[in-house]
mmCIF file of C-alpha atoms in Angstrom:
data_model
loop_
_atom_site.group_PDB
_atom_site.id
_atom_site.type_symbol
_atom_site.label_atom_id
_atom_site.label_comp_id
_atom_site.label_asym_id
_atom_site.label_seq_id
_atom_site.Cartn_x
_atom_site.Cartn_y
_atom_site.Cartn_z
ATOM 1 C CA ALA A 1072 -58.293 24.292 39.631
ATOM 2 C CA GLY A 1073 -58.556 24.441 35.839
ATOM 3 C CA ASP A 1074 -60.139 27.900 35.861
ATOM 4 C CA PHE A 1075 -57.363 29.493 33.828
ATOM 5 C CA GLN A 1076 -55.422 28.547 30.751
ATOM 6 C CA ALA A 1077 -51.852 29.710 30.197
ATOM 7 C CA ILE A 1078 -50.299 29.778 26.741
ATOM 8 C CA ILE A 1079 -46.694 30.939 26.452
ATOM 9 C CA LEU A 1080 -45.323 31.916 23.048
ATOM 10 C CA ARG A 1081 -41.582 32.606 23.111
ATOM 11 C CA ALA A 1082 -40.017 34.480 20.237
ATOM 12 C CA GLY A 1083 -36.707 35.964 19.176
ATOM 13 C CA ASP A 1084 -35.960 39.668 19.084
ATOM 14 C CA PHE A 1085 -38.803 41.693 17.642
ATOM 15 C CA TYR A 1086 -38.615 43.705 14.447
ATOM 16 C CA GLY A 1087 -41.125 45.119 12.042
ATOM 17 C CA PRO A 1088 -42.722 48.312 10.793
ATOM 18 C CA GLY A 1089 -43.813 50.559 13.642
ATOM 19 C CA ASN A 1090 -41.616 48.920 16.275
ATOM 20 C CA ARG A 1091 -39.503 51.589 17.933
ATOM 21 C CA GLY A 1092 -36.688 51.742 20.459
ATOM 22 C CA GLU A 1093 -35.496 48.165 20.064
ATOM 23 C CA TRP A 1094 -32.292 46.547 18.783
ATOM 24 C CA PHE A 1095 -33.089 46.904 15.113
ATOM 25 C CA GLU A 1096 -33.633 50.651 15.200
ATOM 26 C CA ALA A 1097 -31.702 51.767 18.286
ATOM 27 C CA ALA A 1098 -28.553 49.714 17.730
ATOM 28 C CA MET A 1099 -28.220 48.410 14.191
ATOM 29 C CA LEU A 1100 -29.580 51.473 12.374
ATOM 30 C CA MET A 1101 -28.446 54.133 14.869
ATOM 31 C CA ASP A 1102 -25.661 55.425 12.592
ATOM 32 C CA GLN A 1103 -27.317 54.826 9.229
ATOM 33 C CA ALA A 1104 -27.460 58.590 8.547
ATOM 34 C CA ARG A 1105 -23.644 58.555 8.754
ATOM 35 C CA GLY A 1106 -23.476 55.668 6.298
ATOM 36 C CA ARG A 1107 -22.933 52.872 8.821
ATOM 37 C CA ILE A 1108 -24.981 50.007 10.264
ATOM 38 C CA HIS A 1109 -23.933 47.791 13.165
ATOM 39 C CA HIS A 1110 -23.886 44.045 13.665
ATOM 40 C CA LEU A 1111 -24.297 42.878 17.239
ATOM 41 C CA GLY A 1112 -22.360 39.621 17.032
ATOM 42 C CA GLU A 1113 -19.882 37.797 14.829
ATOM 43 C CA LEU A 1114 -21.134 37.852 11.248
ATOM 44 C CA ASP A 1115 -21.318 34.052 11.006
ATOM 45 C CA LYS A 1116 -23.289 33.627 14.269
ATOM 46 C CA ARG A 1117 -27.043 33.202 13.922
ATOM 47 C CA HIS A 1118 -29.785 34.872 15.911
ATOM 48 C CA SER A 1119 -33.556 34.380 16.236
ATOM 49 C CA TRP A 1120 -35.749 37.214 14.985
ATOM 50 C CA ALA A 1121 -39.528 37.553 15.186
ATOM 51 C CA TYR A 1122 -41.128 39.692 12.487
ATOM 52 C CA LEU A 1123 -44.013 41.253 14.393
ATOM 53 C CA PRO A 1124 -46.736 40.842 11.745
ATOM 54 C CA ASP A 1125 -45.939 37.102 11.644
ATOM 55 C CA LEU A 1126 -45.777 36.839 15.435
ATOM 56 C CA GLY A 1127 -49.131 38.594 15.748
ATOM 57 C CA ARG A 1128 -50.686 36.130 13.315
ATOM 58 C CA ALA A 1129 -49.151 33.248 15.319
ATOM 59 C CA PHE A 1130 -50.812 34.590 18.488
ATOM 60 C CA ALA A 1131 -54.119 34.668 16.604
ATOM 61 C CA VAL A 1132 -53.710 31.046 15.470
ATOM 62 C CA LEU A 1133 -52.991 29.946 19.041
ATOM 63 C CA ALA A 1134 -56.008 31.869 20.302
ATOM 64 C CA GLU A 1135 -58.224 30.172 17.698
ATOM 65 C CA GLU A 1136 -56.885 26.741 18.702
ATOM 66 C CA ARG A 1137 -56.846 27.283 22.480
ATOM 67 C CA ALA A 1138 -59.819 24.983 23.107
ATOM 68 C CA THR A 1139 -57.685 22.057 21.930
ATOM 69 C CA PHE A 1140 -54.813 22.843 24.321
ATOM 70 C CA ALA A 1141 -54.047 21.668 27.843
ATOM 71 C CA PRO A 1142 -54.365 24.163 30.720
ATOM 72 C CA PHE A 1143 -50.667 25.063 30.311
ATOM 73 C CA GLU A 1144 -48.939 25.203 26.914
ATOM 74 C CA ASN A 1145 -45.512 26.407 25.875
ATOM 75 C CA PHE A 1146 -44.582 27.249 22.255
ATOM 76 C CA HIS A 1147 -41.431 28.543 20.522
ATOM 77 C CA PHE A 1148 -41.881 30.760 17.464
ATOM 78 C CA ALA A 1149 -39.016 30.029 15.055
ATOM 79 C CA GLY A 1150 -39.307 33.249 13.067
ATOM 80 C CA HIS A 1151 -36.144 34.020 11.126
ATOM 81 C CA TRP A 1152 -32.993 32.162 12.212
ATOM 82 C CA VAL A 1153 -30.292 34.046 10.317
ATOM 83 C CA SER A 1154 -26.674 35.064 10.745
ATOM 84 C CA HIS A 1155 -25.708 38.605 11.640
ATOM 85 C CA GLY A 1156 -24.069 38.754 8.210
ATOM 86 C CA GLN A 1157 -27.300 37.764 6.458
ATOM 87 C CA LEU A 1158 -29.140 40.458 8.376
ATOM 88 C CA MET A 1159 -26.556 43.079 7.455
ATOM 89 C CA GLN A 1160 -26.814 42.096 3.771
ATOM 90 C CA ALA A 1161 -30.619 42.310 3.880
ATOM 91 C CA ILE A 1162 -30.467 45.755 5.503
ATOM 92 C CA GLN A 1163 -27.945 46.943 2.908
ATOM 93 C CA ALA A 1164 -30.177 45.671 0.100
ATOM 94 C CA ALA A 1165 -33.179 47.503 1.574
ATOM 95 C CA MET A 1166 -31.426 50.856 1.846
ATOM 96 C CA ASP A 1167 -31.441 53.391 -0.950
ATOM 97 C CA LYS A 1168 -27.805 54.355 -0.340
ATOM 98 C CA PRO A 1169 -24.686 52.307 0.376
ATOM 99 C CA VAL A 1170 -23.789 51.787 4.025
ATOM 100 C CA ARG A 1171 -20.746 50.275 5.708
ATOM 101 C CA ILE A 1172 -21.043 47.440 8.195
ATOM 102 C CA ALA A 1173 -19.326 47.887 11.541
ATOM 103 C CA PRO A 1174 -19.342 45.854 14.743
ATOM 104 C CA MET A 1175 -21.315 47.169 17.700
ATOM 105 C CA ALA A 1176 -18.910 48.821 20.140
ATOM 106 C CA TRP A 1177 -20.018 46.831 23.174
ATOM 107 C CA TRP A 1178 -17.195 48.306 25.226
ATOM 108 C CA THR A 1179 -18.883 51.747 25.057
ATOM 109 C CA LEU A 1180 -22.045 50.302 26.599
ATOM 110 C CA GLY A 1181 -19.901 48.716 29.291
ATOM 111 C CA ALA A 1182 -18.242 52.050 30.020
ATOM 112 C CA VAL A 1183 -21.532 53.964 30.127
ATOM 113 C CA GLY A 1184 -22.878 51.156 32.288
ATOM 114 C CA LEU A 1185 -20.523 52.223 35.059
ATOM 115 C CA VAL A 1186 -22.904 55.123 35.735
ATOM 116 C CA ASN A 1187 -26.106 54.066 33.950
ATOM 117 C CA PRO A 1188 -27.831 50.908 35.228
ATOM 118 C CA VAL A 1189 -29.877 50.432 32.029
ATOM 119 C CA MET A 1190 -26.742 50.441 29.860
ATOM 120 C CA ARG A 1191 -25.058 48.126 32.372
ATOM 121 C CA ASP A 1192 -27.894 45.615 31.988
ATOM 122 C CA ILE A 1193 -27.867 45.919 28.191
ATOM 123 C CA TYR A 1194 -24.124 45.262 28.226
ATOM 124 C CA ARG A 1195 -24.687 42.184 30.381
ATOM 125 C CA MET A 1196 -27.126 40.869 27.758
ATOM 126 C CA ARG A 1197 -24.523 40.835 24.968
ATOM 127 C CA TYR A 1198 -24.216 37.052 25.381
ATOM 128 C CA LEU A 1199 -27.535 36.777 23.545
ATOM 129 C CA TRP A 1200 -25.833 38.189 20.445
ATOM 130 C CA GLN A 1201 -22.560 36.336 20.835
ATOM 131 C CA ASN A 1202 -24.067 32.861 21.261
ATOM 132 C CA GLU A 1203 -26.507 31.035 19.031
ATOM 133 C CA MET A 1204 -29.866 30.105 20.561
ATOM 134 C CA GLU A 1205 -32.399 28.793 18.078
ATOM 135 C CA LEU A 1206 -36.106 28.517 18.835
ATOM 136 C CA VAL A 1207 -37.463 25.228 17.494
ATOM 137 C CA ASP A 1208 -41.002 23.905 17.863
ATOM 138 C CA PRO A 1209 -42.283 21.346 15.329
ATOM 139 C CA ARG A 1210 -45.702 21.367 17.006
ATOM 140 C CA LEU A 1211 -46.148 25.128 16.479
ATOM 141 C CA ASP A 1212 -44.762 24.843 12.951
ATOM 142 C CA ALA A 1213 -47.445 22.239 12.198
ATOM 143 C CA LEU A 1214 -50.169 24.496 13.607
ATOM 144 C CA LEU A 1215 -48.996 27.452 11.540
ATOM 145 C CA GLY A 1216 -48.462 25.479 8.351
ATOM 146 C CA PRO A 1217 -45.978 25.877 5.515
ATOM 147 C CA GLY A 1218 -45.348 29.347 4.126
ATOM 148 C CA PHE A 1219 -46.587 31.071 7.284
ATOM 149 C CA ILE A 1220 -43.505 33.241 7.786
ATOM 150 C CA THR A 1221 -42.937 36.323 5.631
ATOM 151 C CA ALA A 1222 -39.852 35.992 3.439
ATOM 152 C CA PHE A 1223 -36.844 37.326 5.343
ATOM 153 C CA ASP A 1224 -35.680 39.883 2.746
ATOM 154 C CA ALA A 1225 -39.221 41.254 2.365
ATOM 155 C CA ALA A 1226 -39.654 41.531 6.146
ATOM 156 C CA VAL A 1227 -36.338 43.370 6.549
ATOM 157 C CA ALA A 1228 -37.113 45.679 3.619
ATOM 158 C CA ALA A 1229 -40.528 46.584 5.039
ATOM 159 C CA THR A 1230 -38.973 47.253 8.442
ATOM 160 C CA VAL A 1231 -36.091 49.358 7.134
ATOM 161 C CA GLY A 1232 -38.371 51.316 4.808
ATOM 162 C CA GLU A 1233 -40.766 52.254 7.582
ATOM 163 C CA LEU A 1234 -38.131 52.900 10.261
ATOM 164 C CA LEU A 1235 -36.202 55.241 8.028
ATOM 165 C CA GLY A 1236 -39.302 57.209 7.098
ATOM 166 C CA GLY A 1237 -39.452 56.190 3.494
ATOM 167 C CA THR A 1238 -35.705 56.285 2.809
ATOM 168 C CA GLY A 1239 -35.514 52.553 2.256
ATOM 169 C CA LYS A 1240 -36.123 51.002 -1.151
ATOM 170 C CA MET A 1241 -39.435 49.439 -0.104
ATOM 171 C CA ALA A 1242 -40.882 52.276 1.947
ATOM 172 C CA ALA A 1243 -44.596 52.023 2.599
#
């Protein structure tokens, strides 16, 4: 009837200062106190990441432009499209102490998943880390303009610094 407008903004996995209980903190940094960080897929495979301050600003841009959109719109936020190895290097650079890189032990999640339905579902989602799926949207990129996205290393450093309570090199 044209009474409602729907705007979908898809994004990669979230990360950023203040974001808790997600892959970045709960999986990759879970053993950082023991000197180890985890990669979730093969080091050369890429993954889409959405730095939350950038994603929030993208939502604001879409809200400002909504009068120019059709009743239903669908956008893909590119964010940071980086390899697991690049992410591990950026995390290492942001930490104030050396850490080793280790693969995520997916088999443990599978084993725990035998009795825990949440872990079972997380284990089933491992394909998202083992296969590349890039979010591409030239139309959204044009709306946001060049230089919209925070530099990857700076975004990772801000995230690591805040998540580790000031133990990262760029703690806020």
